[in-house]
Structures are given as C-alpha cells and as structure tokens.
Amino acid sequence: MRAWARWPEVGDGEAPGVPGFVHSGFAPTVVAVAERCLRRGYGAAPAPSGVRTGIVLVSASGDLASAEHVRATVETGGRVGPLFFFQSVPNSVAGHIAARWGLRGPVVCLSPTGDPYADGAAEADLLRYDGDADEVLLILIEQAPDTPTEAVAVLLGEGAQP
C-alpha cells in the first residue's frame, strides 16, 4: 500500500462540489477521498508518467441519493434532469478522476458480493498481476439515508514494474 485516505477526516465538512454532479454527496465524496489519497501517493496531479494507475470503485448501493431522487421524481410525474443519466453511473465519477489525474489504467466499478475491501482488493490484484495496471486506486463508498457519506481510498502497488 502506497497511500490511503478517508473522507471525512478530522476537520472535514461536506466534500466540495464537483462540476457536472448535482444533488448527491456520492461523486463529491469519491473525488475528495481519491484526490486526498492520490496527493499522498503522488503529490500533485498528474500521476507519474511511467505508472499506469487503474481505479476500482466498490459500492453496493452506488449513488443512492441520486437513485432515490430519480425514483421520487418519476413517481410524481416530474422530469428527470439530464445530468442524472450521466452521474447515476459510478463509472462517470471514476472517469472524472482518471481524466483529472491523467491515470492511464482501467476503470472498474463493482458491487461487492462479500467483504467490500476483499472484493475490491481481489479485483485490483487481477488488474496488477494481469499487467493492465502498475497500481490501483481502490475506493470504497456507501451512502446511508440518515448519515453523511463516507469513503476510504487506498493506493495499492509499487509503481511501474520492470
């Protein structure tokens, strides 16, 4: 493990907003924890040019707040805003992080069937050992209806392999 981070840490409030993502704390929290972890591992963006870093985003519920908003809007006959079609797919926020940091590895989003960390770490190992990535940013996030959104990010790997 090269670096790790969580959101929130001591002194954090809500994660800052992210252009193109509305209504929910899911994407801002993913971006905040990912950037904190990447800064601890790499310093400033972009990531080192000789390292292929992938992203594995693990969430059983995905963007729960957005899904609930869309469900309620449709149920009442309202019109769903076009941003919700983009942001409701967790890959969109993972792609946002990859673009901002110049990450050149694969992006995988999964819903765990067992322990979220174990499932995510197993996927990260596959990407690294199959040669698709030198390092993997593993992000674990869940939203609960009545609590702030929390996330953990771990940068796994040792850099470019000889």
PDB file of N, CA and C in Angstrom, residues 46-143:
ATOM      1  N   PRO A  46      -0.415  15.792 -12.576  1.00  0.00           N
ATOM      2  CA  PRO A  46      -0.888  14.452 -12.894  1.00  0.00           C
ATOM      3  C   PRO A  46      -0.053  13.373 -12.207  1.00  0.00           C
ATOM      4  N   ALA A  47      -0.550  12.150 -12.318  1.00  0.00           N
ATOM      5  CA  ALA A  47       0.180  10.995 -11.798  1.00  0.00           C
ATOM      6  C   ALA A  47       1.494  10.846 -12.574  1.00  0.00           C
ATOM      7  N   PRO A  48       2.483  10.185 -12.005  1.00  0.00           N
ATOM      8  CA  PRO A  48       3.752   9.987 -12.719  1.00  0.00           C
ATOM      9  C   PRO A  48       3.532   9.315 -14.077  1.00  0.00           C
ATOM     10  N   SER A  49       4.240   9.798 -15.073  1.00  0.00           N
ATOM     11  CA  SER A  49       4.007   9.314 -16.439  1.00  0.00           C
ATOM     12  C   SER A  49       4.389   7.856 -16.646  1.00  0.00           C
ATOM     13  N   GLY A  50       5.271   7.303 -15.844  1.00  0.00           N
ATOM     14  CA  GLY A  50       5.675   5.920 -16.034  1.00  0.00           C
ATOM     15  C   GLY A  50       4.832   4.908 -15.295  1.00  0.00           C
ATOM     16  N   VAL A  51       3.767   5.351 -14.668  1.00  0.00           N
ATOM     17  CA  VAL A  51       2.933   4.457 -13.863  1.00  0.00           C
ATOM     18  C   VAL A  51       1.521   4.399 -14.450  1.00  0.00           C
ATOM     19  N   ARG A  52       1.057   3.187 -14.732  1.00  0.00           N
ATOM     20  CA  ARG A  52      -0.330   3.005 -15.183  1.00  0.00           C
ATOM     21  C   ARG A  52      -1.174   2.726 -13.938  1.00  0.00           C
ATOM     22  N   THR A  53      -2.023   3.699 -13.579  1.00  0.00           N
ATOM     23  CA  THR A  53      -2.853   3.568 -12.388  1.00  0.00           C
ATOM     24  C   THR A  53      -4.296   3.331 -12.805  1.00  0.00           C
ATOM     25  N   GLY A  54      -4.869   2.239 -12.331  1.00  0.00           N
ATOM     26  CA  GLY A  54      -6.275   1.938 -12.563  1.00  0.00           C
ATOM     27  C   GLY A  54      -7.104   2.398 -11.380  1.00  0.00           C
ATOM     28  N   ILE A  55      -8.403   2.336 -11.537  1.00  0.00           N
ATOM     29  CA  ILE A  55      -9.339   2.675 -10.464  1.00  0.00           C
ATOM     30  C   ILE A  55     -10.316   1.521 -10.297  1.00  0.00           C
ATOM     31  N   VAL A  56     -10.521   1.096  -9.056  1.00  0.00           N
ATOM     32  CA  VAL A  56     -11.575   0.142  -8.722  1.00  0.00           C
ATOM     33  C   VAL A  56     -12.468   0.839  -7.702  1.00  0.00           C
ATOM     34  N   LEU A  57     -13.698   1.108  -8.095  1.00  0.00           N
ATOM     35  CA  LEU A  57     -14.687   1.763  -7.240  1.00  0.00           C
ATOM     36  C   LEU A  57     -15.671   0.701  -6.762  1.00  0.00           C
ATOM     37  N   VAL A  58     -15.776   0.539  -5.455  1.00  0.00           N
ATOM     38  CA  VAL A  58     -16.618  -0.509  -4.869  1.00  0.00           C
ATOM     39  C   VAL A  58     -17.750   0.139  -4.081  1.00  0.00           C
ATOM     40  N   SER A  59     -18.989  -0.216  -4.438  1.00  0.00           N
ATOM     41  CA  SER A  59     -20.157   0.295  -3.728  1.00  0.00           C
ATOM     42  C   SER A  59     -21.332  -0.652  -3.955  1.00  0.00           C
ATOM     43  N   ALA A  60     -21.916  -1.109  -2.880  1.00  0.00           N
ATOM     44  CA  ALA A  60     -23.087  -1.988  -3.009  1.00  0.00           C
ATOM     45  C   ALA A  60     -24.304  -1.213  -3.490  1.00  0.00           C
ATOM     46  N   SER A  61     -24.435   0.036  -3.055  1.00  0.00           N
ATOM     47  CA  SER A  61     -25.637   0.808  -3.375  1.00  0.00           C
ATOM     48  C   SER A  61     -25.444   1.805  -4.498  1.00  0.00           C
ATOM     49  N   GLY A  62     -24.211   2.125  -4.863  1.00  0.00           N
ATOM     50  CA  GLY A  62     -23.981   3.167  -5.858  1.00  0.00           C
ATOM     51  C   GLY A  62     -24.424   4.514  -5.315  1.00  0.00           C
ATOM     52  N   ASP A  63     -24.824   5.396  -6.195  1.00  0.00           N
ATOM     53  CA  ASP A  63     -25.261   6.739  -5.805  1.00  0.00           C
ATOM     54  C   ASP A  63     -26.711   6.661  -5.336  1.00  0.00           C
ATOM     55  N   LEU A  64     -26.867   6.271  -4.092  1.00  0.00           N
ATOM     56  CA  LEU A  64     -28.187   6.041  -3.502  1.00  0.00           C
ATOM     57  C   LEU A  64     -29.050   7.298  -3.500  1.00  0.00           C
ATOM     58  N   ALA A  65     -28.456   8.433  -3.168  1.00  0.00           N
ATOM     59  CA  ALA A  65     -29.223   9.681  -3.106  1.00  0.00           C
ATOM     60  C   ALA A  65     -29.774  10.071  -4.479  1.00  0.00           C
ATOM     61  N   SER A  66     -28.965   9.930  -5.516  1.00  0.00           N
ATOM     62  CA  SER A  66     -29.441  10.250  -6.866  1.00  0.00           C
ATOM     63  C   SER A  66     -30.507   9.263  -7.325  1.00  0.00           C
ATOM     64  N   ALA A  67     -30.295   7.990  -7.043  1.00  0.00           N
ATOM     65  CA  ALA A  67     -31.287   6.984  -7.429  1.00  0.00           C
ATOM     66  C   ALA A  67     -32.627   7.248  -6.761  1.00  0.00           C
ATOM     67  N   GLU A  68     -32.587   7.612  -5.485  1.00  0.00           N
ATOM     68  CA  GLU A  68     -33.829   7.928  -4.767  1.00  0.00           C
ATOM     69  C   GLU A  68     -34.480   9.174  -5.342  1.00  0.00           C
ATOM     70  N   HIS A  69     -33.691  10.175  -5.677  1.00  0.00           N
ATOM     71  CA  HIS A  69     -34.229  11.406  -6.275  1.00  0.00           C
ATOM     72  C   HIS A  69     -34.911  11.101  -7.612  1.00  0.00           C
ATOM     73  N   VAL A  70     -34.254  10.315  -8.449  1.00  0.00           N
ATOM     74  CA  VAL A  70     -34.835   9.962  -9.748  1.00  0.00           C
ATOM     75  C   VAL A  70     -36.128   9.170  -9.549  1.00  0.00           C
ATOM     76  N   ARG A  71     -36.115   8.199  -8.625  1.00  0.00           N
ATOM     77  CA  ARG A  71     -37.317   7.407  -8.364  1.00  0.00           C
ATOM     78  C   ARG A  71     -38.470   8.302  -7.925  1.00  0.00           C
ATOM     79  N   ALA A  72     -38.220   9.204  -6.992  1.00  0.00           N
ATOM     80  CA  ALA A  72     -39.274  10.084  -6.487  1.00  0.00           C
ATOM     81  C   ALA A  72     -39.767  11.036  -7.572  1.00  0.00           C
ATOM     82  N   THR A  73     -38.870  11.532  -8.404  1.00  0.00           N
ATOM     83  CA  THR A  73     -39.255  12.447  -9.483  1.00  0.00           C
ATOM     84  C   THR A  73     -40.146  11.741 -10.497  1.00  0.00           C
ATOM     85  N   VAL A  74     -39.765  10.539 -10.877  1.00  0.00           N
ATOM     86  CA  VAL A  74     -40.555   9.769 -11.844  1.00  0.00           C
ATOM     87  C   VAL A  74     -41.908   9.397 -11.248  1.00  0.00           C
ATOM     88  N   GLU A  75     -41.903   9.014  -9.986  1.00  0.00           N
ATOM     89  CA  GLU A  75     -43.139   8.619  -9.310  1.00  0.00           C
ATOM     90  C   GLU A  75     -44.170   9.745  -9.281  1.00  0.00           C
ATOM     91  N   THR A  76     -43.703  10.975  -9.158  1.00  0.00           N
ATOM     92  CA  THR A  76     -44.620  12.113  -9.104  1.00  0.00           C
ATOM     93  C   THR A  76     -44.874  12.733 -10.477  1.00  0.00           C
ATOM     94  N   GLY A  77     -44.363  12.109 -11.532  1.00  0.00           N
ATOM     95  CA  GLY A  77     -44.585  12.601 -12.883  1.00  0.00           C
ATOM     96  C   GLY A  77     -43.670  13.738 -13.280  1.00  0.00           C
ATOM     97  N   GLY A  78     -42.624  13.975 -12.522  1.00  0.00           N
ATOM     98  CA  GLY A  78     -41.686  15.057 -12.823  1.00  0.00           C
ATOM     99  C   GLY A  78     -40.722  14.694 -13.928  1.00  0.00           C
ATOM    100  N   ARG A  79     -39.957  15.680 -14.331  1.00  0.00           N
ATOM    101  CA  ARG A  79     -38.960  15.495 -15.392  1.00  0.00           C
ATOM    102  C   ARG A  79     -37.588  15.328 -14.742  1.00  0.00           C
ATOM    103  N   VAL A  80     -36.903  14.268 -15.108  1.00  0.00           N
ATOM    104  CA  VAL A  80     -35.568  13.993 -14.578  1.00  0.00           C
ATOM    105  C   VAL A  80     -34.558  14.790 -15.389  1.00  0.00           C
ATOM    106  N   GLY A  81     -33.712  15.556 -14.691  1.00  0.00           N
ATOM    107  CA  GLY A  81     -32.693  16.352 -15.359  1.00  0.00           C
ATOM    108  C   GLY A  81     -31.661  15.474 -16.055  1.00  0.00           C
ATOM    109  N   PRO A  82     -31.118  15.932 -17.188  1.00  0.00           N
ATOM    110  CA  PRO A  82     -30.188  15.119 -17.966  1.00  0.00           C
ATOM    111  C   PRO A  82     -28.903  14.762 -17.221  1.00  0.00           C
ATOM    112  N   LEU A  83     -28.461  15.570 -16.251  1.00  0.00           N
ATOM    113  CA  LEU A  83     -27.240  15.230 -15.507  1.00  0.00           C
ATOM    114  C   LEU A  83     -27.388  13.920 -14.749  1.00  0.00           C
ATOM    115  N   PHE A  84     -28.602  13.565 -14.359  1.00  0.00           N
ATOM    116  CA  PHE A  84     -28.784  12.338 -13.589  1.00  0.00           C
ATOM    117  C   PHE A  84     -28.499  11.089 -14.410  1.00  0.00           C
ATOM    118  N   PHE A  85     -28.678  11.152 -15.714  1.00  0.00           N
ATOM    119  CA  PHE A  85     -28.361   9.996 -16.552  1.00  0.00           C
ATOM    120  C   PHE A  85     -26.853   9.780 -16.606  1.00  0.00           C
ATOM    121  N   PHE A  86     -26.090  10.862 -16.552  1.00  0.00           N
ATOM    122  CA  PHE A  86     -24.632  10.789 -16.558  1.00  0.00           C
ATOM    123  C   PHE A  86     -24.098  10.392 -15.187  1.00  0.00           C
ATOM    124  N   GLN A  87     -24.549  11.076 -14.146  1.00  0.00           N
ATOM    125  CA  GLN A  87     -23.940  10.878 -12.836  1.00  0.00           C
ATOM    126  C   GLN A  87     -24.429   9.631 -12.129  1.00  0.00           C
ATOM    127  N   SER A  88     -25.511   9.038 -12.564  1.00  0.00           N
ATOM    128  CA  SER A  88     -26.030   7.854 -11.890  1.00  0.00           C
ATOM    129  C   SER A  88     -25.189   6.610 -12.160  1.00  0.00           C
ATOM    130  N   VAL A  89     -24.287   6.694 -13.085  1.00  0.00           N
ATOM    131  CA  VAL A  89     -23.386   5.587 -13.384  1.00  0.00           C
ATOM    132  C   VAL A  89     -22.074   5.856 -12.650  1.00  0.00           C
ATOM    133  N   PRO A  90     -21.695   5.022 -11.669  1.00  0.00           N
ATOM    134  CA  PRO A  90     -20.465   5.284 -10.912  1.00  0.00           C
ATOM    135  C   PRO A  90     -19.221   5.433 -11.791  1.00  0.00           C
ATOM    136  N   ASN A  91     -19.207   4.816 -12.972  1.00  0.00           N
ATOM    137  CA  ASN A  91     -18.053   4.959 -13.865  1.00  0.00           C
ATOM    138  C   ASN A  91     -17.806   6.415 -14.232  1.00  0.00           C
ATOM    139  N   SER A  92     -18.856   7.243 -14.234  1.00  0.00           N
ATOM    140  CA  SER A  92     -18.673   8.636 -14.644  1.00  0.00           C
ATOM    141  C   SER A  92     -17.769   9.381 -13.671  1.00  0.00           C
ATOM    142  N   VAL A  93     -17.918   9.180 -12.375  1.00  0.00           N
ATOM    143  CA  VAL A  93     -17.045   9.870 -11.428  1.00  0.00           C
ATOM    144  C   VAL A  93     -15.646   9.254 -11.438  1.00  0.00           C
ATOM    145  N   ALA A  94     -15.534   7.963 -11.644  1.00  0.00           N
ATOM    146  CA  ALA A  94     -14.213   7.335 -11.754  1.00  0.00           C
ATOM    147  C   ALA A  94     -13.486   7.870 -12.992  1.00  0.00           C
ATOM    148  N   GLY A  95     -14.203   8.029 -14.093  1.00  0.00           N
ATOM    149  CA  GLY A  95     -13.614   8.607 -15.303  1.00  0.00           C
ATOM    150  C   GLY A  95     -13.193  10.052 -15.098  1.00  0.00           C
ATOM    151  N   HIS A  96     -13.972  10.788 -14.329  1.00  0.00           N
ATOM    152  CA  HIS A  96     -13.639  12.173 -13.992  1.00  0.00           C
ATOM    153  C   HIS A  96     -12.287  12.228 -13.263  1.00  0.00           C
ATOM    154  N   ILE A  97     -12.099  11.353 -12.285  1.00  0.00           N
ATOM    155  CA  ILE A  97     -10.840  11.306 -11.527  1.00  0.00           C
ATOM    156  C   ILE A  97      -9.691  10.918 -12.457  1.00  0.00           C
ATOM    157  N   ALA A  98      -9.909   9.905 -13.278  1.00  0.00           N
ATOM    158  CA  ALA A  98      -8.863   9.449 -14.202  1.00  0.00           C
ATOM    159  C   ALA A  98      -8.436  10.581 -15.137  1.00  0.00           C
ATOM    160  N   ALA A  99      -9.387  11.346 -15.635  1.00  0.00           N
ATOM    161  CA  ALA A  99      -9.057  12.448 -16.543  1.00  0.00           C
ATOM    162  C   ALA A  99      -8.299  13.554 -15.815  1.00  0.00           C
ATOM    163  N   ARG A 100      -8.736  13.915 -14.620  1.00  0.00           N
ATOM    164  CA  ARG A 100      -8.071  14.986 -13.863  1.00  0.00           C
ATOM    165  C   ARG A 100      -6.637  14.631 -13.485  1.00  0.00           C
ATOM    166  N   TRP A 101      -6.390  13.365 -13.215  1.00  0.00           N
ATOM    167  CA  TRP A 101      -5.076  12.937 -12.749  1.00  0.00           C
ATOM    168  C   TRP A 101      -4.224  12.293 -13.844  1.00  0.00           C
ATOM    169  N   GLY A 102      -4.754  12.168 -15.049  1.00  0.00           N
ATOM    170  CA  GLY A 102      -4.002  11.544 -16.130  1.00  0.00           C
ATOM    171  C   GLY A 102      -3.731  10.072 -15.875  1.00  0.00           C
ATOM    172  N   LEU A 103      -4.669   9.390 -15.237  1.00  0.00           N
ATOM    173  CA  LEU A 103      -4.489   7.964 -14.945  1.00  0.00           C
ATOM    174  C   LEU A 103      -4.734   7.172 -16.222  1.00  0.00           C
ATOM    175  N   ARG A 104      -3.856   6.236 -16.501  1.00  0.00           N
ATOM    176  CA  ARG A 104      -3.924   5.512 -17.767  1.00  0.00           C
ATOM    177  C   ARG A 104      -4.264   4.043 -17.608  1.00  0.00           C
ATOM    178  N   GLY A 105      -4.730   3.648 -16.447  1.00  0.00           N
ATOM    179  CA  GLY A 105      -5.125   2.263 -16.236  1.00  0.00           C
ATOM    180  C   GLY A 105      -6.625   2.090 -16.418  1.00  0.00           C
ATOM    181  N   PRO A 106      -7.110   0.874 -16.307  1.00  0.00           N
ATOM    182  CA  PRO A 106      -8.540   0.602 -16.469  1.00  0.00           C
ATOM    183  C   PRO A 106      -9.364   1.149 -15.306  1.00  0.00           C
ATOM    184  N   VAL A 107     -10.644   1.341 -15.578  1.00  0.00           N
ATOM    185  CA  VAL A 107     -11.611   1.767 -14.568  1.00  0.00           C
ATOM    186  C   VAL A 107     -12.629   0.642 -14.414  1.00  0.00           C
ATOM    187  N   VAL A 108     -12.797   0.173 -13.178  1.00  0.00           N
ATOM    188  CA  VAL A 108     -13.742  -0.911 -12.893  1.00  0.00           C
ATOM    189  C   VAL A 108     -14.613  -0.476 -11.717  1.00  0.00           C
ATOM    190  N   CYS A 109     -15.918  -0.629 -11.861  1.00  0.00           N
ATOM    191  CA  CYS A 109     -16.837  -0.384 -10.755  1.00  0.00           C
ATOM    192  C   CYS A 109     -17.524  -1.705 -10.450  1.00  0.00           C
ATOM    193  N   LEU A 110     -17.588  -2.022  -9.156  1.00  0.00           N
ATOM    194  CA  LEU A 110     -18.254  -3.272  -8.816  1.00  0.00           C
ATOM    195  C   LEU A 110     -19.067  -3.151  -7.546  1.00  0.00           C
ATOM    196  N   SER A 111     -20.056  -4.022  -7.492  1.00  0.00           N
ATOM    197  CA  SER A 111     -20.902  -4.156  -6.319  1.00  0.00           C
ATOM    198  C   SER A 111     -20.456  -5.426  -5.611  1.00  0.00           C
ATOM    199  N   PRO A 112     -19.977  -5.300  -4.387  1.00  0.00           N
ATOM    200  CA  PRO A 112     -19.396  -6.469  -3.724  1.00  0.00           C
ATOM    201  C   PRO A 112     -20.433  -7.542  -3.405  1.00  0.00           C
ATOM    202  N   THR A 113     -19.987  -8.792  -3.466  1.00  0.00           N
ATOM    203  CA  THR A 113     -20.853  -9.912  -3.073  1.00  0.00           C
ATOM    204  C   THR A 113     -20.478 -10.414  -1.689  1.00  0.00           C
ATOM    205  N   GLY A 114     -19.329  -9.982  -1.205  1.00  0.00           N
ATOM    206  CA  GLY A 114     -18.849 -10.361   0.126  1.00  0.00           C
ATOM    207  C   GLY A 114     -18.312  -9.138   0.814  1.00  0.00           C
ATOM    208  N   ASP A 115     -17.142  -9.271   1.416  1.00  0.00           N
ATOM    209  CA  ASP A 115     -16.482  -8.151   2.069  1.00  0.00           C
ATOM    210  C   ASP A 115     -16.052  -7.136   1.006  1.00  0.00           C
ATOM    211  N   PRO A 116     -16.506  -5.878   1.102  1.00  0.00           N
ATOM    212  CA  PRO A 116     -16.184  -4.899   0.060  1.00  0.00           C
ATOM    213  C   PRO A 116     -14.684  -4.713  -0.168  1.00  0.00           C
ATOM    214  N   TYR A 117     -13.900  -4.617   0.906  1.00  0.00           N
ATOM    215  CA  TYR A 117     -12.458  -4.428   0.730  1.00  0.00           C
ATOM    216  C   TYR A 117     -11.832  -5.653   0.071  1.00  0.00           C
ATOM    217  N   ALA A 118     -12.190  -6.829   0.519  1.00  0.00           N
ATOM    218  CA  ALA A 118     -11.621  -8.053  -0.056  1.00  0.00           C
ATOM    219  C   ALA A 118     -11.985  -8.181  -1.533  1.00  0.00           C
ATOM    220  N   ASP A 119     -13.236  -7.905  -1.885  1.00  0.00           N
ATOM    221  CA  ASP A 119     -13.649  -7.987  -3.286  1.00  0.00           C
ATOM    222  C   ASP A 119     -12.898  -6.964  -4.134  1.00  0.00           C
ATOM    223  N   GLY A 120     -12.781  -5.730  -3.626  1.00  0.00           N
ATOM    224  CA  GLY A 120     -12.072  -4.681  -4.363  1.00  0.00           C
ATOM    225  C   GLY A 120     -10.590  -4.972  -4.490  1.00  0.00           C
ATOM    226  N   ALA A 121      -9.969  -5.450  -3.414  1.00  0.00           N
ATOM    227  CA  ALA A 121      -8.544  -5.768  -3.447  1.00  0.00           C
ATOM    228  C   ALA A 121      -8.272  -6.928  -4.402  1.00  0.00           C
ATOM    229  N   ALA A 122      -9.173  -7.898  -4.455  1.00  0.00           N
ATOM    230  CA  ALA A 122      -9.013  -9.020  -5.393  1.00  0.00           C
ATOM    231  C   ALA A 122      -9.059  -8.523  -6.837  1.00  0.00           C
ATOM    232  N   GLU A 123      -9.985  -7.604  -7.128  1.00  0.00           N
ATOM    233  CA  GLU A 123     -10.065  -7.028  -8.484  1.00  0.00           C
ATOM    234  C   GLU A 123      -8.800  -6.231  -8.791  1.00  0.00           C
ATOM    235  N   ALA A 124      -8.311  -5.462  -7.817  1.00  0.00           N
ATOM    236  CA  ALA A 124      -7.078  -4.687  -8.001  1.00  0.00           C
ATOM    237  C   ALA A 124      -5.897  -5.623  -8.278  1.00  0.00           C
ATOM    238  N   ASP A 125      -5.826  -6.721  -7.542  1.00  0.00           N
ATOM    239  CA  ASP A 125      -4.754  -7.700  -7.763  1.00  0.00           C
ATOM    240  C   ASP A 125      -4.813  -8.261  -9.181  1.00  0.00           C
ATOM    241  N   LEU A 126      -6.019  -8.572  -9.653  1.00  0.00           N
ATOM    242  CA  LEU A 126      -6.159  -9.083 -11.029  1.00  0.00           C
ATOM    243  C   LEU A 126      -5.629  -8.079 -12.038  1.00  0.00           C
ATOM    244  N   LEU A 127      -5.981  -6.806 -11.868  1.00  0.00           N
ATOM    245  CA  LEU A 127      -5.529  -5.778 -12.810  1.00  0.00           C
ATOM    246  C   LEU A 127      -4.004  -5.647 -12.789  1.00  0.00           C
ATOM    247  N   ARG A 128      -3.425  -5.726 -11.604  1.00  0.00           N
ATOM    248  CA  ARG A 128      -1.972  -5.586 -11.477  1.00  0.00           C
ATOM    249  C   ARG A 128      -1.250  -6.826 -12.000  1.00  0.00           C
ATOM    250  N   TYR A 129      -1.695  -7.994 -11.591  1.00  0.00           N
ATOM    251  CA  TYR A 129      -0.974  -9.212 -11.964  1.00  0.00           C
ATOM    252  C   TYR A 129      -1.201  -9.630 -13.410  1.00  0.00           C
ATOM    253  N   ASP A 130      -2.295  -9.177 -14.021  1.00  0.00           N
ATOM    254  CA  ASP A 130      -2.510  -9.431 -15.443  1.00  0.00           C
ATOM    255  C   ASP A 130      -1.769  -8.428 -16.322  1.00  0.00           C
ATOM    256  N   GLY A 131      -1.159  -7.414 -15.697  1.00  0.00           N
ATOM    257  CA  GLY A 131      -0.388  -6.435 -16.449  1.00  0.00           C
ATOM    258  C   GLY A 131      -1.188  -5.260 -16.969  1.00  0.00           C
ATOM    259  N   ASP A 132      -2.438  -5.109 -16.548  1.00  0.00           N
ATOM    260  CA  ASP A 132      -3.260  -3.995 -17.011  1.00  0.00           C
ATOM    261  C   ASP A 132      -2.959  -2.699 -16.265  1.00  0.00           C
ATOM    262  N   ALA A 133      -2.401  -2.802 -15.051  1.00  0.00           N
ATOM    263  CA  ALA A 133      -2.097  -1.619 -14.245  1.00  0.00           C
ATOM    264  C   ALA A 133      -0.885  -1.916 -13.360  1.00  0.00           C
ATOM    265  N   ASP A 134      -0.107  -0.870 -13.102  1.00  0.00           N
ATOM    266  CA  ASP A 134       1.005  -0.988 -12.159  1.00  0.00           C
ATOM    267  C   ASP A 134       0.502  -0.765 -10.737  1.00  0.00           C
ATOM    268  N   GLU A 135      -0.430   0.152 -10.605  1.00  0.00           N
ATOM    269  CA  GLU A 135      -1.028   0.481  -9.316  1.00  0.00           C
ATOM    270  C   GLU A 135      -2.523   0.626  -9.507  1.00  0.00           C
ATOM    271  N   VAL A 136      -3.259   0.507  -8.408  1.00  0.00           N
ATOM    272  CA  VAL A 136      -4.713   0.643  -8.467  1.00  0.00           C
ATOM    273  C   VAL A 136      -5.176   1.496  -7.298  1.00  0.00           C
ATOM    274  N   LEU A 137      -6.000   2.483  -7.611  1.00  0.00           N
ATOM    275  CA  LEU A 137      -6.665   3.277  -6.597  1.00  0.00           C
ATOM    276  C   LEU A 137      -7.974   2.569  -6.268  1.00  0.00           C
ATOM    277  N   LEU A 138      -8.051   1.996  -5.081  1.00  0.00           N
ATOM    278  CA  LEU A 138      -9.247   1.285  -4.622  1.00  0.00           C
ATOM    279  C   LEU A 138     -10.068   2.252  -3.772  1.00  0.00           C
ATOM    280  N   ILE A 139     -11.327   2.474  -4.165  1.00  0.00           N
ATOM    281  CA  ILE A 139     -12.217   3.392  -3.455  1.00  0.00           C
ATOM    282  C   ILE A 139     -13.435   2.608  -2.987  1.00  0.00           C
ATOM    283  N   LEU A 140     -13.727   2.712  -1.694  1.00  0.00           N
ATOM    284  CA  LEU A 140     -14.903   2.069  -1.111  1.00  0.00           C
ATOM    285  C   LEU A 140     -15.834   3.152  -0.598  1.00  0.00           C
ATOM    286  N   ILE A 141     -17.092   3.122  -1.025  1.00  0.00           N
ATOM    287  CA  ILE A 141     -18.049   4.145  -0.615  1.00  0.00           C
ATOM    288  C   ILE A 141     -19.435   3.543  -0.495  1.00  0.00           C
ATOM    289  N   GLU A 142     -20.137   3.968   0.546  1.00  0.00           N
ATOM    290  CA  GLU A 142     -21.553   3.628   0.716  1.00  0.00           C
ATOM    291  C   GLU A 142     -22.277   4.857   1.219  1.00  0.00           C
ATOM    292  N   GLN A 143     -23.519   4.994   0.804  1.00  0.00           N
ATOM    293  CA  GLN A 143     -24.369   6.064   1.311  1.00  0.00           C
ATOM    294  C   GLN A 143     -25.446   5.451   2.178  1.00  0.00           C
TER     295      GLN A 143
END
